[in-house]
mmCIF file of C-alpha atoms in Angstrom:
data_model
loop_
_atom_site.group_PDB
_atom_site.id
_atom_site.type_symbol
_atom_site.label_atom_id
_atom_site.label_comp_id
_atom_site.label_asym_id
_atom_site.label_seq_id
_atom_site.Cartn_x
_atom_site.Cartn_y
_atom_site.Cartn_z
ATOM 1 C CA MET M 1174 135.789 -126.955 -254.982
ATOM 2 C CA LYS M 1175 132.798 -125.107 -253.500
ATOM 3 C CA LEU M 1176 133.996 -121.443 -253.445
ATOM 4 C CA SER M 1177 136.559 -119.085 -254.910
ATOM 5 C CA VAL M 1178 137.021 -115.712 -253.385
ATOM 6 C CA VAL M 1179 138.380 -113.043 -255.838
ATOM 7 C CA ILE M 1180 139.788 -109.876 -254.488
ATOM 8 C CA ILE M 1181 141.110 -106.954 -256.593
ATOM 9 C CA ASN M 1182 143.828 -104.950 -254.801
ATOM 10 C CA TYR M 1183 145.228 -101.564 -255.616
ATOM 11 C CA ASN M 1184 147.509 -99.937 -253.028
ATOM 12 C CA VAL M 1185 145.504 -100.910 -249.919
ATOM 13 C CA ARG M 1186 148.030 -103.243 -248.308
ATOM 14 C CA TYR M 1187 146.667 -102.824 -244.764
ATOM 15 C CA PHE M 1188 142.923 -103.184 -245.568
ATOM 16 C CA LEU M 1189 143.889 -106.210 -247.825
ATOM 17 C CA GLU M 1190 145.656 -107.945 -244.903
ATOM 18 C CA LEU M 1191 142.692 -107.353 -242.589
ATOM 19 C CA CYS M 1192 140.275 -108.645 -245.216
ATOM 20 C CA LEU M 1193 142.332 -111.755 -245.977
ATOM 21 C CA GLN M 1194 142.502 -112.608 -242.268
ATOM 22 C CA SER M 1195 138.706 -112.484 -242.009
ATOM 23 C CA VAL M 1196 138.218 -114.419 -245.204
ATOM 24 C CA LYS M 1197 140.699 -117.121 -244.094
ATOM 25 C CA GLU M 1198 138.757 -117.535 -240.830
ATOM 26 C CA ALA M 1199 135.412 -117.801 -242.800
ATOM 27 C CA ILE M 1200 136.633 -120.488 -245.324
ATOM 28 C CA GLN M 1201 138.582 -122.634 -242.771
ATOM 29 C CA ALA M 1202 136.067 -125.489 -242.865
ATOM 30 C CA MET M 1203 135.248 -125.114 -246.601
ATOM 31 C CA ASP M 1204 136.808 -126.419 -249.763
ATOM 32 C CA ALA M 1205 137.665 -122.960 -250.975
ATOM 33 C CA GLU M 1206 140.414 -120.819 -252.449
ATOM 34 C CA ILE M 1207 141.359 -117.145 -252.407
ATOM 35 C CA ILE M 1208 142.595 -115.320 -255.540
ATOM 36 C CA VAL M 1209 144.065 -111.875 -255.396
ATOM 37 C CA VAL M 1210 144.543 -109.803 -258.535
ATOM 38 C CA ASP M 1211 146.866 -106.848 -257.980
ATOM 39 C CA ASN M 1212 146.508 -103.944 -260.328
ATOM 40 C CA ASN M 1213 150.127 -102.785 -260.161
ATOM 41 C CA SER M 1214 150.209 -101.488 -256.633
ATOM 42 C CA VAL M 1215 153.300 -99.422 -255.679
ATOM 43 C CA ASP M 1216 153.023 -100.277 -251.995
ATOM 44 C CA ASP M 1217 154.180 -103.574 -250.467
ATOM 45 C CA SER M 1218 150.867 -105.434 -251.020
ATOM 46 C CA CYS M 1219 152.336 -108.226 -253.131
ATOM 47 C CA GLU M 1220 155.297 -108.728 -250.796
ATOM 48 C CA MET M 1221 153.005 -108.886 -247.829
ATOM 49 C CA LEU M 1222 150.865 -111.446 -249.593
ATOM 50 C CA LYS M 1223 153.759 -113.687 -250.510
ATOM 51 C CA ASN M 1224 155.190 -113.600 -246.989
ATOM 52 C CA ARG M 1225 151.969 -113.832 -244.898
ATOM 53 C CA PHE M 1226 149.592 -115.614 -247.259
ATOM 54 C CA PRO M 1227 151.599 -117.989 -249.431
ATOM 55 C CA GLU M 1228 148.468 -120.173 -250.052
ATOM 56 C CA VAL M 1229 146.737 -117.226 -251.760
ATOM 57 C CA ILE M 1230 146.729 -117.296 -255.611
ATOM 58 C CA LEU M 1231 148.314 -114.009 -256.715
ATOM 59 C CA ILE M 1232 147.962 -112.463 -260.165
ATOM 60 C CA GLU M 1233 150.310 -109.485 -260.563
ATOM 61 C CA ASN M 1234 149.286 -107.112 -263.335
ATOM 62 C CA THR M 1235 151.892 -104.821 -264.700
ATOM 63 C CA ASP M 1236 149.219 -102.072 -265.264
ATOM 64 C CA ASN M 1237 146.162 -100.973 -263.500
ATOM 65 C CA VAL M 1238 143.569 -102.747 -265.801
ATOM 66 C CA GLY M 1239 140.619 -101.584 -263.749
ATOM 67 C CA PHE M 1240 138.052 -103.328 -261.592
ATOM 68 C CA ALA M 1241 136.029 -105.181 -264.215
ATOM 69 C CA LYS M 1242 138.917 -106.641 -266.224
ATOM 70 C CA ALA M 1243 140.829 -107.678 -263.162
ATOM 71 C CA ASN M 1244 137.780 -109.524 -261.745
ATOM 72 C CA ASN M 1245 137.386 -111.325 -265.082
ATOM 73 C CA GLN M 1246 140.996 -112.360 -264.818
ATOM 74 C CA GLY M 1247 140.435 -113.786 -261.287
ATOM 75 C CA VAL M 1248 137.169 -115.614 -262.226
ATOM 76 C CA ALA M 1249 139.006 -117.217 -265.185
ATOM 77 C CA LYS M 1250 141.383 -118.831 -262.726
ATOM 78 C CA ALA M 1251 138.703 -119.770 -260.236
ATOM 79 C CA LYS M 1252 137.894 -123.483 -259.573
ATOM 80 C CA GLY M 1253 134.941 -122.966 -257.286
ATOM 81 C CA GLU M 1254 131.284 -123.709 -258.075
ATOM 82 C CA TYR M 1255 130.548 -120.419 -256.511
ATOM 83 C CA VAL M 1256 132.563 -117.238 -256.935
ATOM 84 C CA CYS M 1257 132.564 -114.291 -254.459
ATOM 85 C CA ILE M 1258 133.697 -110.950 -255.774
ATOM 86 C CA LEU M 1259 134.964 -109.138 -252.678
ATOM 87 C CA ASN M 1260 136.526 -105.746 -252.102
ATOM 88 C CA PRO M 1261 139.759 -105.596 -250.141
ATOM 89 C CA ASP M 1262 138.233 -102.962 -247.772
ATOM 90 C CA THR M 1263 135.723 -105.458 -246.381
ATOM 91 C CA VAL M 1264 135.653 -107.564 -243.207
ATOM 92 C CA VAL M 1265 133.547 -110.744 -242.986
ATOM 93 C CA GLY M 1266 132.228 -112.945 -240.201
ATOM 94 C CA VAL M 1267 132.989 -116.654 -239.920
ATOM 95 C CA ASP M 1268 129.573 -117.754 -241.246
ATOM 96 C CA VAL M 1269 129.086 -115.339 -244.132
ATOM 97 C CA PHE M 1270 129.870 -117.684 -246.956
ATOM 98 C CA ASP M 1271 128.085 -120.700 -245.448
ATOM 99 C CA THR M 1272 124.971 -118.587 -244.956
ATOM 100 C CA LEU M 1273 124.935 -117.076 -248.471
ATOM 101 C CA ILE M 1274 125.554 -120.464 -250.134
ATOM 102 C CA SER M 1275 122.821 -122.052 -248.085
ATOM 103 C CA VAL M 1276 120.429 -119.313 -249.064
ATOM 104 C CA ALA M 1277 121.508 -119.676 -252.771
ATOM 105 C CA ASP M 1278 120.925 -123.397 -252.780
ATOM 106 C CA ARG M 1279 117.221 -123.059 -251.561
ATOM 107 C CA LEU M 1280 116.071 -119.992 -253.549
ATOM 108 C CA PRO M 1281 114.742 -120.153 -257.153
ATOM 109 C CA ASN M 1282 116.534 -118.722 -260.196
ATOM 110 C CA VAL M 1283 119.388 -117.212 -258.241
ATOM 111 C CA GLY M 1284 121.692 -114.778 -259.958
ATOM 112 C CA PHE M 1285 123.786 -112.628 -257.537
ATOM 113 C CA LEU M 1286 123.494 -112.584 -253.816
ATOM 114 C CA GLY M 1287 124.815 -109.901 -251.466
ATOM 115 C CA PRO M 1288 124.759 -109.386 -247.623
ATOM 116 C CA ARG M 1289 123.816 -106.387 -245.495
ATOM 117 C CA LEU M 1290 126.751 -104.067 -245.565
ATOM 118 C CA ILE M 1291 127.702 -101.578 -242.794
ATOM 119 C CA ASP M 1292 130.447 -98.894 -242.762
ATOM 120 C CA GLY M 1293 133.149 -98.661 -240.231
ATOM 121 C CA THR M 1294 130.982 -96.889 -237.706
ATOM 122 C CA GLY M 1295 128.173 -99.522 -237.919
ATOM 123 C CA ASN M 1296 125.824 -97.535 -240.112
ATOM 124 C CA PHE M 1297 123.855 -99.474 -242.744
ATOM 125 C CA LEU M 1298 124.937 -98.836 -246.344
ATOM 126 C CA PRO M 1299 121.728 -98.374 -248.339
ATOM 127 C CA GLU M 1300 123.497 -99.241 -251.622
ATOM 128 C CA SER M 1301 123.522 -102.783 -250.408
ATOM 129 C CA LYS M 1302 120.136 -103.090 -252.170
ATOM 130 C CA ARG M 1303 119.000 -100.903 -255.056
ATOM 131 C CA ASN M 1304 116.502 -100.597 -257.859
ATOM 132 C CA ILE M 1305 117.473 -100.303 -261.470
ATOM 133 C CA PRO M 1306 118.725 -96.657 -261.829
ATOM 134 C CA SER M 1307 116.572 -95.712 -264.796
ATOM 135 C CA PRO M 1308 116.980 -92.089 -265.856
ATOM 136 C CA LEU M 1309 113.924 -91.057 -263.928
ATOM 137 C CA THR M 1310 114.971 -93.037 -260.840
ATOM 138 C CA SER M 1311 118.386 -91.360 -260.955
ATOM 139 C CA PHE M 1312 116.824 -87.944 -261.594
ATOM 140 C CA ARG M 1313 114.629 -88.460 -258.460
ATOM 141 C CA ARG M 1314 117.654 -89.427 -256.352
ATOM 142 C CA PHE M 1315 119.949 -86.697 -257.649
ATOM 143 C CA PHE M 1316 117.566 -83.886 -257.055
ATOM 144 C CA LYS M 1317 115.708 -85.412 -254.053
ATOM 145 C CA ILE M 1318 112.212 -84.985 -255.541
ATOM 146 C CA ARG M 1319 109.283 -87.310 -255.765
ATOM 147 C CA LEU M 1320 108.145 -88.288 -259.256
ATOM 148 C CA GLY M 1321 104.736 -89.973 -259.064
ATOM 149 C CA ASN M 1322 105.029 -93.741 -259.082
ATOM 150 C CA VAL M 1323 108.747 -93.667 -260.025
ATOM 151 C CA LYS M 1324 110.715 -96.057 -257.787
ATOM 152 C CA SER M 1325 113.225 -94.744 -255.338
ATOM 153 C CA TYR M 1326 116.940 -95.393 -256.021
ATOM 154 C CA TYR M 1327 117.271 -97.752 -253.031
ATOM 155 C CA ALA M 1328 115.233 -101.041 -252.761
ATOM 156 C CA ASP M 1329 113.036 -100.006 -249.820
ATOM 157 C CA HIS M 1330 110.549 -102.796 -250.413
ATOM 158 C CA VAL M 1331 112.966 -105.162 -248.788
ATOM 159 C CA LEU M 1332 113.687 -104.383 -245.112
ATOM 160 C CA GLU M 1333 117.190 -104.037 -243.873
ATOM 161 C CA GLU M 1334 117.418 -107.420 -242.201
ATOM 162 C CA GLU M 1335 115.146 -109.395 -244.578
ATOM 163 C CA ILE M 1336 115.944 -111.710 -247.585
ATOM 164 C CA GLY M 1337 114.402 -110.370 -250.792
ATOM 165 C CA ASP M 1338 114.641 -109.986 -254.527
ATOM 166 C CA VAL M 1339 116.325 -106.746 -255.615
ATOM 167 C CA ASP M 1340 117.479 -105.360 -258.946
ATOM 168 C CA ILE M 1341 121.022 -104.220 -258.100
ATOM 169 C CA LEU M 1342 123.679 -105.362 -255.543
ATOM 170 C CA VAL M 1343 126.902 -103.617 -254.730
ATOM 171 C CA GLY M 1344 130.074 -104.793 -256.335
ATOM 172 C CA ALA M 1345 131.943 -104.789 -252.992
ATOM 173 C CA PHE M 1346 130.414 -108.256 -252.223
ATOM 174 C CA LEU M 1347 128.758 -110.454 -254.835
ATOM 175 C CA LEU M 1348 128.320 -114.139 -254.669
ATOM 176 C CA VAL M 1349 127.364 -116.027 -257.789
ATOM 177 C CA LYS M 1350 127.686 -119.443 -259.482
ATOM 178 C CA LYS M 1351 130.665 -119.313 -261.758
ATOM 179 C CA LYS M 1352 128.569 -120.790 -264.629
ATOM 180 C CA ASN M 1353 126.125 -117.920 -264.345
ATOM 181 C CA TYR M 1354 128.962 -115.341 -264.212
ATOM 182 C CA LEU M 1355 130.403 -116.879 -267.446
ATOM 183 C CA THR M 1356 126.943 -117.056 -269.042
ATOM 184 C CA ILE M 1357 126.733 -113.171 -269.052
ATOM 185 C CA GLU M 1358 130.460 -112.909 -269.919
ATOM 186 C CA GLY M 1359 131.332 -111.442 -266.544
ATOM 187 C CA PHE M 1360 131.945 -107.799 -266.013
ATOM 188 C CA ASP M 1361 131.708 -105.435 -268.928
ATOM 189 C CA GLU M 1362 135.284 -104.163 -269.465
ATOM 190 C CA ASP M 1363 134.028 -100.895 -270.973
ATOM 191 C CA TYR M 1364 133.850 -99.871 -267.286
ATOM 192 C CA PHE M 1365 137.229 -99.097 -265.717
ATOM 193 C CA MET M 1366 135.854 -98.492 -262.270
ATOM 194 C CA TYR M 1367 132.372 -97.803 -260.958
ATOM 195 C CA GLY M 1368 129.100 -98.674 -262.572
ATOM 196 C CA GLU M 1369 130.099 -102.271 -263.456
ATOM 197 C CA ASP M 1370 128.195 -103.739 -260.486
ATOM 198 C CA ILE M 1371 124.988 -102.027 -261.811
ATOM 199 C CA ASP M 1372 125.613 -103.286 -265.243
ATOM 200 C CA ILE M 1373 126.328 -106.905 -264.278
ATOM 201 C CA SER M 1374 123.380 -106.965 -261.912
ATOM 202 C CA TYR M 1375 121.148 -105.777 -264.716
ATOM 203 C CA LYS M 1376 122.650 -108.205 -267.251
ATOM 204 C CA ILE M 1377 121.878 -111.193 -265.084
ATOM 205 C CA LYS M 1378 118.275 -110.071 -264.596
ATOM 206 C CA LYS M 1379 117.905 -109.830 -268.338
ATOM 207 C CA LYS M 1380 118.918 -113.520 -268.453
ATOM 208 C CA GLY M 1381 115.881 -114.329 -266.253
ATOM 209 C CA LEU M 1382 117.799 -114.801 -262.997
ATOM 210 C CA GLN M 1383 117.007 -112.972 -259.737
ATOM 211 C CA ASN M 1384 119.345 -110.980 -257.444
ATOM 212 C CA TYR M 1385 118.875 -111.480 -253.804
ATOM 213 C CA TYR M 1386 119.745 -109.250 -250.849
ATOM 214 C CA VAL M 1387 120.413 -111.345 -247.742
ATOM 215 C CA GLY M 1388 119.862 -109.023 -244.808
ATOM 216 C CA GLU M 1389 120.323 -111.721 -242.161
ATOM 217 C CA ILE M 1390 124.097 -111.713 -242.591
ATOM 218 C CA THR M 1391 126.284 -108.625 -242.222
ATOM 219 C CA ALA M 1392 129.817 -107.535 -243.408
ATOM 220 C CA ILE M 1393 131.796 -104.425 -243.026
ATOM 221 C CA HIS M 1394 132.614 -102.327 -246.149
ATOM 222 C CA TYR M 1395 134.911 -99.470 -245.268
ATOM 223 C CA LYS M 1396 134.402 -97.937 -248.825
ATOM 224 C CA GLY M 1397 136.529 -95.714 -250.915
ATOM 225 C CA GLU M 1398 139.883 -97.009 -249.883
ATOM 226 C CA SER M 1399 141.264 -97.572 -253.365
ATOM 227 C CA THR M 1400 140.284 -94.185 -254.831
ATOM 228 C CA ASP M 1401 140.694 -90.548 -253.680
ATOM 229 C CA ARG M 1402 137.456 -88.554 -253.991
ATOM 230 C CA ASN M 1403 138.978 -86.116 -256.463
ATOM 231 C CA ALA M 1404 138.388 -84.863 -260.018
ATOM 232 C CA VAL M 1405 139.438 -88.280 -261.448
ATOM 233 C CA TYR M 1406 136.947 -90.060 -259.171
ATOM 234 C CA ILE M 1407 134.150 -87.724 -260.339
ATOM 235 C CA GLN M 1408 135.055 -88.260 -263.956
ATOM 236 C CA ARG M 1409 135.186 -91.990 -263.677
ATOM 237 C CA PHE M 1410 131.955 -92.380 -261.652
ATOM 238 C CA TYR M 1411 129.719 -90.233 -263.707
ATOM 239 C CA GLY M 1412 131.461 -91.426 -266.868
ATOM 240 C CA ALA M 1413 130.433 -94.966 -265.890
ATOM 241 C CA MET M 1414 126.827 -93.899 -265.515
ATOM 242 C CA ARG M 1415 126.813 -92.401 -268.912
ATOM 243 C CA ILE M 1416 128.164 -95.751 -270.340
ATOM 244 C CA PHE M 1417 125.313 -97.546 -268.511
ATOM 245 C CA TYR M 1418 122.471 -95.335 -269.873
ATOM 246 C CA LYS M 1419 123.881 -95.508 -273.394
ATOM 247 C CA LYS M 1420 123.986 -99.390 -273.211
ATOM 248 C CA HIS M 1421 120.609 -99.964 -271.540
ATOM 249 C CA PHE M 1422 118.408 -96.868 -271.809
ATOM 250 C CA ARG M 1423 119.118 -95.226 -275.080
ATOM 251 C CA SER M 1424 115.646 -94.427 -276.505
ATOM 252 C CA ASN M 1425 115.496 -91.011 -278.196
ATOM 253 C CA TRP M 1426 117.461 -87.892 -278.748
ATOM 254 C CA PHE M 1427 115.651 -85.907 -276.080
ATOM 255 C CA LEU M 1428 116.118 -88.483 -273.314
ATOM 256 C CA ASP M 1429 119.779 -88.919 -274.175
ATOM 257 C CA LYS M 1430 120.305 -85.134 -273.974
ATOM 258 C CA LEU M 1431 118.520 -84.915 -270.648
ATOM 259 C CA VAL M 1432 120.492 -87.707 -269.105
ATOM 260 C CA SER M 1433 123.742 -86.216 -270.419
ATOM 261 C CA ILE M 1434 122.935 -82.859 -268.942
ATOM 262 C CA ALA M 1435 121.876 -84.303 -265.563
ATOM 263 C CA ILE M 1436 125.045 -86.312 -265.182
ATOM 264 C CA ARG M 1437 127.303 -83.390 -266.112
ATOM 265 C CA LEU M 1438 125.368 -81.090 -263.730
ATOM 266 C CA VAL M 1439 125.676 -83.514 -260.856
ATOM 267 C CA SER M 1440 129.319 -84.268 -261.496
ATOM 268 C CA VAL M 1441 130.024 -80.533 -261.384
ATOM 269 C CA ILE M 1442 128.068 -80.195 -258.088
ATOM 270 C CA GLN M 1443 129.903 -83.269 -256.668
ATOM 271 C CA SER M 1444 133.290 -81.881 -257.578
ATOM 272 C CA PHE M 1445 132.849 -79.013 -255.084
ATOM 273 C CA ARG M 1446 132.115 -81.298 -252.196
ATOM 274 C CA ASN M 1447 134.906 -81.422 -249.519
ATOM 275 C CA TYR M 1448 135.882 -85.037 -248.749
ATOM 276 C CA ASP M 1449 138.658 -84.045 -246.481
ATOM 277 C CA LYS M 1450 137.496 -84.912 -242.953
ATOM 278 C CA GLU M 1451 138.793 -83.253 -239.851
ATOM 279 C CA LYS M 1452 140.735 -85.599 -237.617
ATOM 280 C CA ARG M 1453 138.482 -86.522 -234.669
ATOM 281 C CA ILE M 1454 139.728 -85.759 -231.177
ATOM 282 C CA ILE M 1455 139.330 -88.824 -228.975
ATOM 283 C CA ASP M 1456 138.482 -88.186 -225.337
ATOM 284 C CA HIS M 1457 138.650 -91.804 -224.170
ATOM 285 C CA TYR M 1458 139.986 -95.102 -225.701
ATOM 286 C CA TYR M 1459 138.781 -98.573 -224.854
ATOM 287 C CA LEU M 1460 140.759 -101.769 -225.852
ATOM 288 C CA VAL M 1461 139.081 -105.199 -225.979
ATOM 289 C CA SER M 1462 142.076 -107.364 -225.435
ATOM 290 C CA ASP M 1463 144.017 -109.350 -222.793
ATOM 291 C CA ASN M 1464 147.408 -108.499 -224.328
ATOM 292 C CA HIS M 1465 149.380 -106.305 -221.951
ATOM 293 C CA ASN M 1466 152.177 -105.584 -224.446
ATOM 294 C CA VAL M 1467 149.713 -104.369 -227.056
ATOM 295 C CA TRP M 1468 147.973 -102.254 -224.472
ATOM 296 C CA GLU M 1469 151.279 -100.523 -223.455
ATOM 297 C CA ARG M 1470 152.357 -99.806 -226.941
ATOM 298 C CA LEU M 1471 148.969 -98.374 -227.952
ATOM 299 C CA CYS M 1472 149.001 -96.138 -224.863
ATOM 300 C CA ASP M 1473 152.319 -94.782 -225.937
ATOM 301 C CA LYS M 1474 151.139 -94.289 -229.562
ATOM 302 C CA VAL M 1475 147.956 -92.313 -228.799
ATOM 303 C CA ASN M 1476 149.602 -90.653 -225.766
ATOM 304 C CA GLN M 1477 146.642 -91.492 -223.549
ATOM 305 C CA ARG M 1478 145.742 -94.119 -221.078
ATOM 306 C CA ILE M 1479 143.516 -96.749 -222.665
ATOM 307 C CA GLU M 1480 141.089 -98.662 -220.593
ATOM 308 C CA LYS M 1481 141.165 -102.447 -221.146
ATOM 309 C CA VAL M 1482 137.603 -103.859 -221.140
ATOM 310 C CA SER M 1483 135.397 -106.689 -222.189
ATOM 311 C CA ILE M 1484 132.668 -106.042 -224.614
ATOM 312 C CA GLU M 1485 130.019 -106.809 -221.950
ATOM 313 C CA SER M 1486 131.435 -104.110 -219.669
ATOM 314 C CA ILE M 1487 130.890 -101.353 -222.242
ATOM 315 C CA VAL M 1488 127.412 -100.209 -221.376
ATOM 316 C CA ASN M 1489 127.244 -96.503 -220.939
ATOM 317 C CA LEU M 1490 129.293 -94.583 -223.586
ATOM 318 C CA GLY M 1491 128.209 -91.141 -222.350
ATOM 319 C CA ASP M 1492 128.595 -88.130 -224.668
ATOM 320 C CA LYS M 1493 132.305 -87.895 -224.943
ATOM 321 C CA ASN M 1494 134.142 -88.917 -228.134
ATOM 322 C CA ILE M 1495 135.382 -92.503 -227.628
ATOM 323 C CA GLU M 1496 137.109 -95.039 -229.718
ATOM 324 C CA ILE M 1497 136.937 -98.776 -229.180
ATOM 325 C CA ILE M 1498 139.842 -100.941 -230.432
ATOM 326 C CA PHE M 1499 139.154 -104.648 -230.990
ATOM 327 C CA ASP M 1500 142.109 -107.094 -230.822
ATOM 328 C CA ASN M 1501 141.415 -109.912 -233.229
ATOM 329 C CA ASN M 1502 143.795 -112.109 -231.245
ATOM 330 C CA PHE M 1503 141.202 -111.889 -228.467
ATOM 331 C CA ILE M 1504 137.929 -111.580 -230.252
ATOM 332 C CA SER M 1505 136.684 -112.991 -233.479
ATOM 333 C CA PHE M 1506 135.611 -111.051 -236.579
ATOM 334 C CA THR M 1507 131.999 -112.255 -236.085
ATOM 335 C CA GLU M 1508 131.965 -110.799 -232.605
ATOM 336 C CA ILE M 1509 133.609 -107.623 -233.756
ATOM 337 C CA ILE M 1510 130.953 -107.075 -236.479
ATOM 338 C CA ARG M 1511 128.209 -107.683 -233.933
ATOM 339 C CA ALA M 1512 129.744 -105.401 -231.354
ATOM 340 C CA ILE M 1513 130.113 -102.533 -233.913
ATOM 341 C CA GLN M 1514 126.420 -102.804 -234.615
ATOM 342 C CA ASN M 1515 125.343 -103.020 -230.961
ATOM 343 C CA LEU M 1516 127.649 -100.198 -229.727
ATOM 344 C CA LYS M 1517 127.029 -97.779 -232.673
ATOM 345 C CA THR M 1518 126.503 -94.227 -231.577
ATOM 346 C CA SER M 1519 127.308 -90.840 -233.146
ATOM 347 C CA ASN M 1520 130.155 -90.216 -230.757
ATOM 348 C CA CYS M 1521 131.861 -93.652 -231.057
ATOM 349 C CA THR M 1522 134.355 -94.865 -233.641
ATOM 350 C CA PHE M 1523 135.966 -98.264 -233.958
ATOM 351 C CA LYS M 1524 139.435 -99.726 -235.000
ATOM 352 C CA ILE M 1525 140.521 -103.373 -235.421
ATOM 353 C CA ARG M 1526 143.905 -104.813 -234.636
ATOM 354 C CA PRO M 1527 144.271 -107.742 -237.078
ATOM 355 C CA ALA M 1528 145.727 -110.869 -235.372
ATOM 356 C CA ASN M 1529 149.519 -110.685 -234.799
ATOM 357 C CA CYS M 1530 149.800 -107.260 -236.501
ATOM 358 C CA ASP M 1531 151.320 -103.971 -235.169
ATOM 359 C CA TYR M 1532 148.736 -101.597 -236.422
ATOM 360 C CA ILE M 1533 144.994 -100.777 -235.851
ATOM 361 C CA ILE M 1534 142.823 -99.916 -238.784
ATOM 362 C CA GLY M 1535 139.324 -98.627 -239.552
ATOM 363 C CA SER M 1536 137.293 -95.762 -240.959
ATOM 364 C CA ASN M 1537 135.150 -93.050 -239.373
ATOM 365 C CA PHE M 1538 133.354 -92.024 -242.478
ATOM 366 C CA SER M 1539 131.511 -93.826 -245.251
ATOM 367 C CA ASP M 1540 132.614 -91.342 -248.007
ATOM 368 C CA GLY M 1541 136.233 -90.834 -247.038
ATOM 369 C CA LYS M 1542 139.544 -92.586 -246.653
ATOM 370 C CA GLY M 1543 140.162 -94.810 -243.645
ATOM 371 C CA GLU M 1544 142.872 -94.649 -241.065
ATOM 372 C CA VAL M 1545 145.804 -96.908 -240.304
ATOM 373 C CA LEU M 1546 147.800 -96.319 -237.078
ATOM 374 C CA VAL M 1547 151.040 -98.320 -236.796
ATOM 375 C CA PHE M 1548 152.335 -98.803 -233.275
#
């Protein structure tokens, strides 16, 4: 088997269904499997999986064991030469796995590979490619100051749409040969959630392998769907960074103290940020579909007239707040991802109707929860 796609789910039933539809389309012509590890979700994720995706291998945990341990469980079951660690709040195009595997097969000393990631509004996510977050690099990022020759947090030496060697890739989408994943003993289970992608990227580099950012292929990552941005999130995120520094950068008492103080300070500052976004008022809706019934039901739901269009006819978006809804029964995920990038403006948001589903889904923010509208 060429590929195993491992997805960890926790209470994101609708995003998971959208993700699985896109993955199924992408592996249709491949010898591949999908493994979902559910961390004791209380929604109907597992029921949906069994009914709609019976071919998916499902591991049902009776506790939330965290991201790292659940991924290790999934990879242990995997039969593929390659393993893809994929978040449930992602959408992929039909050629994403073929492209990444083709790149992996021709590059030297490949560790992990990751694609260019955009959020639900089409904006590039700079965490797709990062440098090693040394204490000084992180200090520079946290306080937004330049420190001589200290590298920036993001890997700016590789352009957004290039292929290049980077230190750190994001855990939302990682492709690796299973044998290399096992060589470094997978994710470090000291991390419950957050920080484990930095750790595993760094571990594989220490084995002499290279991590590659592949900017010629793009996927959507909605971000933050499995975790509310609350005090627990702040504690886990910055707690993970403390674990990373203790494991990899412990050098002397003074440095340890400086890092500890900086992390505590930033966690306090972050805890006062307001992640509750105001609901956006939409002035005009567009629907890319030929389904009259879906159009009627959506008009009733949003209590507005929706204009049915083709992508080619959307040329002048004006300055009003608009939302474009893509019907996946009418347009492929590859075309949707391309359209979101091409139509991206500050006054435009996007939703996707997964094939044969009675809801639309998306996210208007890269640092907040997404939106599901059942019609």
